[in-house]
Amino acid sequence: MSLQKLSLNKVFGGEHVRYEHQSEVLSCTMQFAIYLPPQTKKGQSLPVVYWLSGLTCTDENFMQKAGALKAAAELGLVIVAPDTSPRGKGVPDDPEGAWDFGLGAGFYVNATQEPWAKHYRMYDYVVSELPALIEKNFLVTDKRSISGHSMGGHGALIAALREPERYQSVSAFSPICQPTQCPWGEKAFSNYLGSQREIWLDWDASVLIAKASAHVPMLVDQGSADHFLAEQLKPTALQDAASRAGYPLTLRMQPGYDHSYYFITSFIDEHLRFHAQALLKSR
Amino acid sequence: MSLQKLSLNKVFGGEHVRYEHQSEVLSCTMQFAIYLPPQTKKGQSLPVVYWLSGLTCTDENFMQKAGALKAAAELGLVIVAPDTSPRGKGVPDDPEGAWDFGLGAGFYVNATQEPWAKHYRMYDYVVSELPALIEKNFLVTDKRSISGHSMGGHGALIAALREPERYQSVSAFSPICQPTQCPWGEKAFSNYLGSQREIWLDWDASVLIAKASAHVPMLVDQGSADHFLAEQLKPTALQDAASRAGYPLTLRMQPGYDHSYYFITSFIDEHLRFHAQALLKSR
């Protein structure tokens, strides 16, 4: 698992670096970005926040648009942003090239159906393979938190609900809270996981929240002016399920905010402080 | 001069809005972006920082990537980001479609040569027409500051040096400090202004700084790892000229930073505080 450096930018005294590596889990070459705050240059091991992006994104959107790196430098948080799907030669895409399925839309599940099963194993990649790679190659602790936006918010939630022992905290912006009951999720799950809907339930945060083996702090922000809110995102399904399960969810409806990075940037500092509190307490 | 709203995003309690309007100066339809901090909703008139972007950019790059809006909201600064050239049907481009001339590369001068003279009058647009439009249509004061990056840093510097009475302060990231003596500037000026090099001198910050009719505070940041530093940017020419003229320039070489938005985002808050100090003192 060797890393090839693609680019480096100094930012807020630290470094934003993009790497390429061969993923065994995904059977392809993947790119990711990492932000290393200035403290790492002084030999300090820092905890890591994993950021999962939404449909059509790559590792670049969050690093360029979220305005998160100032707070990351101040708080001493490494940030890792993976891509949103397997990529490259031989990786199948939506036959019609749709933006909401296939490339850029791995949905953070492990596909079981052909032709997706060989490459589309984004859950194992972001939850296991990538953290192992990061913890082997960078000056980081084994304390992790996870966050994301939209499809990536769904990814962050299911990761922390399926394997809570791996994370100190989880947060999400505008997550797809009930993918088994919305058009984006139904399209992705029927292709990646097949037609048996009961199998889908293992990848739906509003279902998993009742079965979580442990509870980690969970923060969700949702804009009220988000055009995808009613049809695709369904935060009340998550809230109702959390309430029934006694799960410690903080869901905040943010009036007037939409689905864009202008929403994310407005609250990302609060999310990073939320994660820092959990990560630094756990040291 | 009517404004057509293209989009609106709530951000840090304020609004990022994109507009289209017919420019008389440029003889074409132009788009710009404005950030209105939350204070404007409460009826407070705020001063304006104009941001001029670099080669290939539009109004969108700064608003999406600079991470400037949190500080703008806190300081109570409106930000206006124009496009970098005239656009649309009938506006000529570089015959070979080069990225450093023509569309996306207006260089903030008033062209005198054909076929550029009709549309390429970006100086008058950003210094006169656009501020008049902003001050007529939004809740802003007539106090202005100006800043920019690379080609836009050059634009900001020449605006404040040619018409210091219009600005309270000026700043720049990685500006083209001596466009008459670098490949980007020579290409643009010979096309827009013709072959007589003495005419070019009216658009070169390192020349204009000796003739400025008044001095406004000037802050320039330049990254030492910027690949364009030696050939295109030449900050020492500006520093030497400022020194000879007794002009109050603060030039900071920032070790390890490059030409990207990762550099801009690292120091934009300091620039906005610098402008706020000058703008709020002048009320």
Coordinates of C-alpha atoms in Angstrom, one line a residue:
Chain A
M1 CA 0.0 0.0 0.0
S2 CA 2.4 2.7 -1.1
L3 CA 1.4 6.3 -1.5
Q4 CA 2.2 8.6 -4.4
K5 CA 2.1 12.3 -3.7
L6 CA 0.1 14.3 -6.3
S7 CA 0.3 17.8 -4.9
L8 CA 0.9 19.8 -1.8
N9 CA -0.3 23.3 -0.7
K10 CA 0.6 25.1 2.4
V11 CA -2.5 26.3 4.1
F12 CA -3.0 27.9 7.6
G13 CA 0.6 26.8 8.5
G14 CA -0.2 23.2 7.7
E15 CA -0.3 21.1 4.5
H16 CA -3.0 20.0 2.2
V17 CA -1.7 17.0 0.3
R18 CA -3.3 14.8 -2.3
Y19 CA -2.2 11.2 -2.7
E20 CA -2.9 8.3 -5.0
H21 CA -2.7 4.7 -3.9
Q22 CA -3.8 1.2 -5.1
S23 CA -6.9 0.1 -3.1
E24 CA -7.1 -3.6 -2.5
V25 CA -10.7 -3.3 -1.4
L26 CA -11.8 -1.4 -4.5
S27 CA -9.5 -3.1 -7.0
C28 CA -8.5 0.3 -8.5
T29 CA -6.3 3.3 -8.0
M30 CA -7.8 5.9 -5.6
Q31 CA -7.0 9.5 -4.7
F32 CA -7.6 11.1 -1.4
A33 CA -6.7 14.4 0.3
I34 CA -5.4 15.0 3.8
Y35 CA -5.0 18.2 5.8
L36 CA -2.1 18.0 8.3
P37 CA -2.2 20.9 10.8
P38 CA 1.0 22.7 11.7
Q39 CA 1.2 20.7 15.0
T40 CA 2.1 17.6 13.1
K41 CA 5.3 19.2 11.9
K42 CA 6.3 19.6 15.5
G43 CA 5.9 15.8 16.0
Q44 CA 2.5 15.9 17.6
S45 CA 0.1 13.0 16.8
L46 CA -3.4 14.2 16.1
P47 CA -6.8 12.6 15.8
V48 CA -8.5 12.4 12.4
V49 CA -11.9 13.5 11.1
Y50 CA -13.0 11.6 8.0
W51 CA -15.1 13.7 5.6
L52 CA -17.4 11.8 3.2
S53 CA -18.6 13.9 0.2
G54 CA -21.9 13.9 -1.6
L55 CA -23.0 12.8 -5.1
T56 CA -20.7 13.9 -8.0
C57 CA -17.9 15.1 -5.6
T58 CA -14.3 14.0 -5.4
D59 CA -11.7 14.5 -2.6
E60 CA -11.4 18.2 -3.7
N61 CA -14.7 19.8 -3.0
F62 CA -14.5 19.8 0.8
M63 CA -10.9 21.0 0.9
Q64 CA -11.6 23.8 -1.5
K65 CA -15.0 25.0 -0.4
A66 CA -15.8 24.2 3.2
G67 CA -13.6 26.8 4.8
A68 CA -12.7 24.2 7.4
L69 CA -9.0 24.3 7.6
K70 CA -8.6 27.3 9.8
A71 CA -10.6 25.6 12.6
A72 CA -8.8 22.3 11.9
A73 CA -5.4 24.1 12.4
E74 CA -6.6 25.8 15.6
L75 CA -8.2 22.6 17.1
G76 CA -5.4 20.3 16.0
L77 CA -7.5 18.0 13.8
V78 CA -6.3 16.1 10.8
I79 CA -8.9 15.9 8.0
V80 CA -9.1 13.1 5.5
A81 CA -11.3 13.4 2.4
P82 CA -11.7 10.3 0.2
D83 CA -13.3 10.1 -3.2
T84 CA -17.0 9.2 -3.6
S85 CA -16.7 6.0 -5.7
P86 CA -14.1 3.7 -7.2
R87 CA -12.6 5.2 -10.4
G88 CA -10.6 4.3 -13.4
K89 CA -10.3 1.8 -16.2
G90 CA -12.7 -1.1 -15.8
V91 CA -14.8 0.5 -13.1
P92 CA -18.4 0.4 -14.4
D93 CA -20.6 3.4 -14.5
D94 CA -24.4 4.0 -14.8
P95 CA -25.2 2.8 -18.3
E96 CA -26.8 6.2 -19.1
G97 CA -24.1 8.2 -17.3
A98 CA -26.5 9.5 -14.7
W99 CA -25.0 11.7 -12.0
D100 CA -26.8 10.0 -9.1
F101 CA -25.5 6.5 -9.6
G102 CA -22.2 4.8 -10.5
L103 CA -19.1 7.0 -10.7
G104 CA -19.2 9.7 -8.0
A105 CA -22.1 7.8 -6.3
G106 CA -20.7 4.8 -4.5
F107 CA -23.2 5.4 -1.6
Y108 CA -20.7 4.0 1.0
V109 CA -22.1 0.4 0.8
N110 CA -20.5 -2.9 -0.2
A111 CA -22.1 -3.9 -3.4
T112 CA -23.2 -7.6 -3.8
Q113 CA -24.6 -7.5 -7.4
E114 CA -22.9 -7.6 -10.8
P115 CA -21.3 -5.7 -12.4
W116 CA -20.8 -3.6 -9.2
A117 CA -19.5 -6.1 -6.6
K118 CA -15.9 -6.1 -7.7
H119 CA -15.2 -2.4 -7.3
Y120 CA -18.1 -0.8 -5.4
R121 CA -17.1 -1.5 -1.8
M122 CA -16.9 2.0 -0.5
Y123 CA -18.0 1.1 3.0
D124 CA -15.0 -1.1 3.6
Y125 CA -12.8 1.4 2.0
V126 CA -13.7 4.4 4.0
V127 CA -14.2 2.5 7.3
S128 CA -11.3 0.1 7.2
E129 CA -8.8 0.3 4.4
L130 CA -8.3 4.0 4.3
P131 CA -8.0 4.5 8.1
A132 CA -5.4 1.7 8.2
L133 CA -3.5 3.4 5.5
I134 CA -3.6 6.8 7.2
E135 CA -2.7 5.4 10.6
K136 CA 0.3 3.6 9.1
N137 CA 1.7 6.5 7.1
F138 CA 0.9 9.7 9.0
L139 CA 1.5 11.1 12.5
V140 CA -2.0 10.4 13.7
T141 CA -3.7 8.7 16.7
D142 CA -6.2 5.9 16.3
K143 CA -9.0 8.3 17.5
R144 CA -11.4 9.0 14.6
S145 CA -14.6 10.9 14.0
I146 CA -16.6 11.0 10.8
S147 CA -18.7 13.5 9.0
G148 CA -20.2 14.1 5.6
H149 CA -22.7 15.8 3.4
S150 CA -25.9 14.4 1.7
M151 CA -24.9 11.0 0.4
G152 CA -21.7 11.4 2.5
G153 CA -23.8 12.3 5.5
H154 CA -25.6 9.0 5.1
G155 CA -22.2 7.3 4.8
A156 CA -21.0 8.9 8.1
L157 CA -24.1 8.0 10.0
I158 CA -24.1 4.3 8.9
A159 CA -20.4 4.0 9.6
A160 CA -20.8 5.2 13.2
L161 CA -24.0 3.2 13.7
R162 CA -22.6 -0.1 12.3
E163 CA -19.2 0.2 14.0
P164 CA -19.4 2.7 16.8
E165 CA -16.2 1.3 18.4
R166 CA -14.3 2.9 15.6
Y167 CA -15.5 6.5 16.1
Q168 CA -15.6 9.0 18.9
S169 CA -18.4 11.1 17.3
V170 CA -20.3 11.5 14.1
S171 CA -21.9 14.5 12.4
A172 CA -23.7 15.2 9.1
F173 CA -24.9 18.0 6.9
S174 CA -28.2 17.4 5.0
P175 CA -27.8 13.6 5.2
I176 CA -29.9 11.1 3.3
C177 CA -31.4 9.7 6.4
Q178 CA -33.7 7.0 5.0
P179 CA -32.1 5.8 1.8
T180 CA -34.5 2.8 1.6
Q181 CA -37.4 5.2 1.2
C182 CA -36.1 7.8 -1.3
P183 CA -35.4 7.9 -5.0
W184 CA -31.6 8.3 -4.8
G185 CA -31.3 5.5 -2.3
E186 CA -33.7 3.1 -4.0
K187 CA -31.9 3.5 -7.3
A188 CA -28.5 2.9 -5.7
F189 CA -29.5 0.1 -3.3
S190 CA -31.5 -1.9 -6.0
N191 CA -28.5 -1.9 -8.2
Y192 CA -25.7 -2.4 -5.7
L193 CA -27.6 -4.6 -3.3
G194 CA -30.3 -6.3 -5.4
S195 CA -34.0 -6.4 -5.2
Q196 CA -34.4 -7.9 -1.7
R197 CA -35.4 -4.8 0.3
E198 CA -34.7 -6.4 3.7
I199 CA -31.0 -6.5 2.9
W200 CA -31.1 -2.7 2.3
L201 CA -32.1 -2.2 5.9
D202 CA -28.5 -2.8 7.0
W203 CA -27.5 0.4 5.2
D204 CA -30.2 2.8 6.4
A205 CA -29.4 5.1 9.3
S206 CA -33.0 5.4 10.4
V207 CA -33.1 1.6 10.8
L208 CA -29.6 1.0 12.2
I209 CA -30.1 3.6 14.9
A210 CA -32.4 1.2 16.8
K211 CA -29.7 -1.6 16.7
A212 CA -26.5 0.3 17.4
S213 CA -24.3 -1.6 19.9
A214 CA -23.0 1.6 21.4
H215 CA -24.0 5.3 21.2
V216 CA -21.5 8.0 20.0
P217 CA -22.4 11.7 20.0
M218 CA -24.3 12.6 16.8
L219 CA -24.9 16.1 15.4
V220 CA -27.0 16.7 12.2
D221 CA -27.6 20.1 10.6
Q222 CA -30.3 20.4 7.9
G223 CA -31.2 23.6 6.0
S224 CA -34.9 24.4 5.7
A225 CA -34.6 25.8 2.2
D226 CA -32.9 22.6 0.9
H227 CA -34.7 21.5 -2.3
F228 CA -34.0 17.9 -1.6
L229 CA -35.4 17.9 2.0
A230 CA -38.8 16.4 1.6
E231 CA -38.2 13.9 -1.2
Q232 CA -34.6 12.7 -0.6
L233 CA -33.3 13.5 2.9
K234 CA -36.1 12.9 5.5
P235 CA -34.4 13.9 8.7
T236 CA -37.6 13.4 10.7
A237 CA -37.3 9.6 10.0
L238 CA -33.9 9.7 11.7
Q239 CA -35.2 11.9 14.5
D240 CA -38.2 9.7 15.2
A241 CA -36.1 6.5 15.2
A242 CA -33.5 8.2 17.5
S243 CA -36.2 9.2 19.8
R244 CA -37.6 5.7 20.0
A245 CA -34.2 4.2 20.5
G246 CA -33.0 6.8 23.1
Y247 CA -30.1 7.7 20.8
P248 CA -28.3 11.0 21.7
L249 CA -29.0 12.8 18.4
T250 CA -28.9 16.6 18.1
L251 CA -30.8 17.5 14.9
R252 CA -30.8 21.2 14.1
M253 CA -33.1 22.7 11.4
Q254 CA -31.3 25.8 10.1
P255 CA -33.8 28.2 8.7
G256 CA -33.2 29.5 5.2
Y257 CA -30.1 27.4 4.4
D258 CA -29.9 25.3 1.2
H259 CA -28.0 22.2 0.1
S260 CA -24.8 23.9 -1.0
Y261 CA -21.4 24.4 0.4
Y262 CA -22.6 27.9 1.5
F263 CA -24.5 26.0 4.1
I264 CA -21.7 23.7 5.1
T265 CA -19.2 26.5 5.5
S266 CA -21.6 28.3 7.8
F267 CA -21.6 25.6 10.4
I268 CA -18.4 23.5 9.8
D269 CA -16.5 25.2 12.6
E270 CA -19.2 24.1 15.0
H271 CA -19.0 20.5 13.7
L272 CA -15.2 20.5 14.1
R273 CA -15.5 21.8 17.7
F274 CA -18.1 19.1 18.4
H275 CA -15.7 16.4 17.1
A276 CA -12.7 17.9 18.9
Q277 CA -14.5 17.8 22.2
A278 CA -15.1 14.0 21.7
L279 CA -11.7 13.3 20.3
L280 CA -9.7 15.2 22.8
K281 CA -11.7 13.8 25.7
S282 CA -10.9 10.3 24.6
R283 CA -7.1 10.7 24.6
Chain B
M1 CA -29.4 49.5 -15.2
S2 CA -31.8 46.9 -13.9
L3 CA -30.6 43.8 -12.0
Q4 CA -31.8 40.3 -12.5
K5 CA -31.2 37.9 -9.6
L6 CA -29.7 34.6 -10.7
S7 CA -29.4 32.8 -7.4
L8 CA -29.3 33.3 -3.6
N9 CA -27.6 31.3 -0.9
K10 CA -27.9 32.0 2.8
V11 CA -24.4 31.9 4.4
F12 CA -23.2 32.9 7.8
G13 CA -26.6 34.5 8.5
G14 CA -26.3 36.8 5.4
E15 CA -26.9 36.3 1.7
H16 CA -24.6 35.4 -1.3
V17 CA -26.5 36.6 -4.3
R18 CA -25.5 36.4 -8.0
Y19 CA -26.9 39.0 -10.4
E20 CA -26.9 39.7 -14.1
H21 CA -27.1 43.2 -15.6
Q22 CA -26.5 45.1 -18.8
S23 CA -23.2 46.9 -18.7
E24 CA -23.1 50.1 -20.7
V25 CA -19.4 50.4 -20.3
L26 CA -18.7 46.9 -21.6
S27 CA -21.6 46.7 -24.1
C28 CA -22.6 43.3 -22.9
T29 CA -24.4 41.4 -20.2
M30 CA -22.4 40.9 -17.0
Q31 CA -22.7 38.8 -13.9
F32 CA -21.4 39.6 -10.4
A33 CA -21.7 38.2 -6.9
I34 CA -22.4 40.1 -3.7
Y35 CA -22.2 39.0 -0.1
L36 CA -24.6 40.9 2.2
P37 CA -23.8 40.3 5.9
P38 CA -26.7 39.8 8.3
Q39 CA -26.4 43.4 9.5
T40 CA -27.9 44.6 6.2
K41 CA -31.2 42.8 7.0
K42 CA -31.4 45.0 10.1
G43 CA -31.2 48.1 8.0
Q44 CA -27.5 48.9 8.6
S45 CA -25.6 50.4 5.7
L46 CA -22.2 48.8 5.3
P47 CA -19.0 49.6 3.4
V48 CA -17.9 47.5 0.5
V49 CA -14.8 45.5 -0.3
Y50 CA -14.4 44.9 -4.1
W51 CA -12.6 41.7 -5.0
L52 CA -10.9 41.4 -8.4
S53 CA -10.1 37.8 -9.4
G54 CA -7.2 36.4 -11.5
L55 CA -6.9 34.9 -14.9
T56 CA -9.6 32.4 -15.9
C57 CA -11.8 33.2 -12.9
T58 CA -15.4 34.4 -12.8
D59 CA -17.4 36.0 -9.9
E60 CA -17.7 32.5 -8.4
N61 CA -14.1 31.5 -7.4
F62 CA -13.6 33.9 -4.5
M63 CA -17.1 33.4 -3.0
Q64 CA -16.7 29.6 -3.1
K65 CA -13.0 29.1 -2.2
A66 CA -11.7 32.0 -0.1
G67 CA -13.4 31.2 3.1
A68 CA -13.9 35.0 3.5
L69 CA -17.6 35.2 4.4
K70 CA -17.3 34.4 8.1
A71 CA -15.0 37.3 8.7
A72 CA -17.1 39.6 6.4
A73 CA -20.2 38.8 8.5
E74 CA -18.3 39.4 11.8
L75 CA -16.8 42.7 10.6
G76 CA -19.8 43.9 8.7
L77 CA -18.3 44.2 5.3
V78 CA -20.2 43.8 2.0
I79 CA -18.1 42.0 -0.6
V80 CA -18.6 42.4 -4.4
A81 CA -16.9 40.1 -6.8
P82 CA -17.2 41.0 -10.5
D83 CA -16.2 38.8 -13.5
T84 CA -12.7 39.1 -15.0
S85 CA -13.7 40.1 -18.5
P86 CA -16.6 41.1 -20.7
R87 CA -18.5 38.0 -21.8
G88 CA -21.2 36.9 -24.3
K89 CA -22.1 37.0 -28.0
G90 CA -19.9 39.4 -30.0
V91 CA -17.2 39.7 -27.3
P92 CA -13.9 38.7 -29.0
D93 CA -11.5 36.2 -27.5
D94 CA -7.9 35.3 -28.0
P95 CA -7.8 33.9 -31.6
E96 CA -6.1 30.7 -30.3
G97 CA -8.3 30.5 -27.2
A98 CA -5.4 31.1 -24.8
W99 CA -6.3 31.2 -21.1
D100 CA -4.1 34.2 -20.4
F101 CA -5.7 36.7 -22.8
G102 CA -9.2 37.6 -24.0
L103 CA -12.1 36.0 -22.1
G104 CA -11.3 35.7 -18.4
A105 CA -8.3 38.0 -18.8
G106 CA -9.5 41.6 -19.2
F107 CA -6.6 42.8 -17.1
Y108 CA -8.6 45.7 -15.7
V109 CA -7.5 48.2 -18.3
N110 CA -9.5 50.2 -20.9
A111 CA -8.6 48.8 -24.3
T112 CA -7.9 51.3 -27.1
Q113 CA -7.1 48.8 -29.9
E114 CA -9.4 46.9 -32.2
P115 CA -11.1 44.5 -31.9
W116 CA -10.9 44.9 -28.1
A117 CA -11.8 48.6 -27.6
K118 CA -15.6 48.2 -27.7
H119 CA -16.0 45.6 -24.9
Y120 CA -12.7 45.4 -23.0
R121 CA -13.0 48.4 -20.6
M122 CA -12.8 46.5 -17.3
Y123 CA -11.1 49.4 -15.5
D124 CA -14.0 51.7 -15.9
Y125 CA -16.4 48.9 -15.2
V126 CA -14.9 47.8 -11.8
V127 CA -13.9 51.3 -10.7
S128 CA -16.9 53.4 -11.8
E129 CA -19.9 51.6 -13.3
L130 CA -20.2 48.7 -10.9
P131 CA -19.8 50.7 -7.7
A132 CA -22.4 53.2 -8.9
L133 CA -24.8 50.2 -9.6
I134 CA -24.0 48.7 -6.1
E135 CA -24.5 52.0 -4.3
K136 CA -27.8 52.6 -6.1
N137 CA -29.3 49.2 -5.5
F138 CA -28.0 47.9 -2.1
L139 CA -27.8 49.2 1.5
V140 CA -24.2 50.2 1.4
T141 CA -22.2 53.3 2.2
D142 CA -19.9 55.1 -0.3
K143 CA -16.8 53.8 1.5
R144 CA -14.9 51.3 -0.6
S145 CA -11.8 49.2 -0.4
I146 CA -10.4 47.0 -3.1
S147 CA -8.4 43.7 -3.2
G148 CA -7.6 41.0 -5.6
H149 CA -5.4 38.1 -6.6
S150 CA -2.7 37.9 -9.3
M151 CA -4.2 39.7 -12.4
G152 CA -6.8 41.0 -9.9
G153 CA -4.1 42.1 -7.5
H154 CA -2.7 44.2 -10.3
G155 CA -6.2 45.5 -10.9
A156 CA -6.7 46.5 -7.2
L157 CA -3.3 48.2 -7.0
I158 CA -3.8 50.3 -10.2
A159 CA -7.3 51.3 -9.1
A160 CA -6.2 52.6 -5.8
L161 CA -3.1 54.3 -7.3
R162 CA -5.0 56.0 -10.2
E163 CA -8.0 57.0 -8.1
P164 CA -7.1 57.0 -4.5
E165 CA -10.0 59.3 -3.6
R166 CA -12.3 56.3 -4.3
Y167 CA -10.8 53.9 -1.8
Q168 CA -10.0 53.8 1.9
S169 CA -7.5 50.9 1.5
V170 CA -6.1 48.4 -1.0
S171 CA -4.6 44.9 -0.7
A172 CA -3.5 42.2 -2.9
F173 CA -2.4 38.5 -3.0
S174 CA 0.4 37.6 -5.4
P175 CA -0.3 40.6 -7.6
I176 CA 1.3 41.2 -11.1
C177 CA 3.3 44.1 -9.8
Q178 CA 5.0 45.2 -13.0
P179 CA 2.9 44.1 -16.0
T180 CA 4.9 46.1 -18.5
Q181 CA 7.9 43.8 -17.8
C182 CA 6.4 40.3 -17.6
P183 CA 5.0 37.9 -20.3
W184 CA 1.3 38.0 -19.1
G185 CA 1.3 41.8 -19.0
E186 CA 3.2 42.3 -22.3
K187 CA 0.8 40.0 -24.1
A188 CA -2.3 41.8 -22.7
F189 CA -1.0 45.3 -23.0
S190 CA 0.3 45.0 -26.5
N191 CA -3.1 43.7 -27.7
Y192 CA -5.4 45.9 -25.6
L193 CA -3.2 49.1 -25.6
G194 CA -1.1 48.8 -28.7
S195 CA 2.6 48.8 -29.3
Q196 CA 3.6 52.1 -27.7
R197 CA 5.1 51.0 -24.4
E198 CA 4.9 54.5 -22.8
I199 CA 1.1 54.3 -22.8
W200 CA 1.4 51.0 -20.9
L201 CA 3.0 52.8 -18.0
D202 CA -0.4 54.3 -16.9
W203 CA -1.5 50.7 -16.0
D204 CA 1.6 49.5 -14.1
A205 CA 1.5 49.7 -10.3
S206 CA 5.2 49.9 -9.9
V207 CA 5.2 53.0 -12.1
L208 CA 2.0 54.5 -10.8
I209 CA 3.1 54.3 -7.2
A210 CA 5.5 57.2 -7.8
K211 CA 2.7 59.5 -9.1
A212 CA -0.2 58.7 -6.8
S213 CA -2.1 61.9 -5.8
A214 CA -2.8 60.5 -2.4
H215 CA -1.7 57.5 -0.3
V216 CA -4.1 54.9 1.0
P217 CA -2.9 52.0 3.2
M218 CA -1.6 49.1 1.0
L219 CA -1.1 45.5 2.1
V220 CA 0.4 42.9 -0.2
D221 CA 1.0 39.2 0.6
Q222 CA 3.2 37.0 -1.7
G223 CA 3.9 33.3 -1.2
S224 CA 7.6 32.3 -1.6
A225 CA 6.7 28.9 -3.2
D226 CA 4.6 30.6 -6.0
H227 CA 5.7 29.3 -9.3
F228 CA 4.9 32.6 -11.0
L229 CA 6.9 34.7 -8.6
A230 CA 10.1 35.5 -10.5
E231 CA 8.8 35.6 -14.1
Q232 CA 5.3 37.2 -13.7
L233 CA 4.8 38.8 -10.4
K234 CA 7.9 40.8 -9.4
P235 CA 6.9 42.2 -6.0
T236 CA 10.4 43.7 -5.4
A237 CA 9.7 46.1 -8.3
L238 CA 6.7 47.4 -6.4
Q239 CA 8.6 47.5 -3.1
D240 CA 11.5 49.4 -4.6
A241 CA 9.2 51.9 -6.2
A242 CA 7.2 52.3 -3.0
S243 CA 10.3 52.8 -1.1
R244 CA 11.6 55.5 -3.5
A245 CA 8.1 57.2 -3.4
G246 CA 7.7 57.0 0.4
Y247 CA 4.4 55.1 -0.2
P248 CA 3.1 53.2 2.9
L249 CA 3.3 49.6 1.5
T250 CA 3.3 46.6 3.7
L251 CA 4.7 43.7 1.6
R252 CA 4.8 40.3 3.4
M253 CA 6.7 37.4 1.9
Q254 CA 4.9 34.3 3.2
P255 CA 7.3 31.3 3.3
G256 CA 6.1 28.1 1.6
Y257 CA 2.8 29.4 0.2
D258 CA 1.9 29.0 -3.4
H259 CA -0.4 30.8 -5.9
S260 CA -3.6 28.9 -5.1
Y261 CA -6.7 29.7 -3.1
Y262 CA -5.1 27.7 -0.2
F263 CA -2.8 30.7 0.2
I264 CA -5.6 33.3 -0.1
T265 CA -7.8 31.5 2.5
S266 CA -4.9 31.4 4.9
F267 CA -4.6 35.2 5.1
I268 CA -7.9 36.6 3.8
D269 CA -9.2 37.3 7.4
E270 CA -6.2 39.5 8.0
H271 CA -6.9 41.4 4.8
L272 CA -10.5 42.0 5.7
R273 CA -9.5 43.2 9.1
F274 CA -7.0 45.6 7.5
H275 CA -9.8 46.9 5.2
A276 CA -12.3 47.1 8.1
Q277 CA -10.0 49.2 10.1
A278 CA -9.6 51.8 7.2
L279 CA -13.3 51.6 6.3
L280 CA -14.7 52.0 9.8
K281 CA -12.3 54.7 10.7
S282 CA -13.6 56.7 7.8
R283 CA -17.3 56.7 8.7

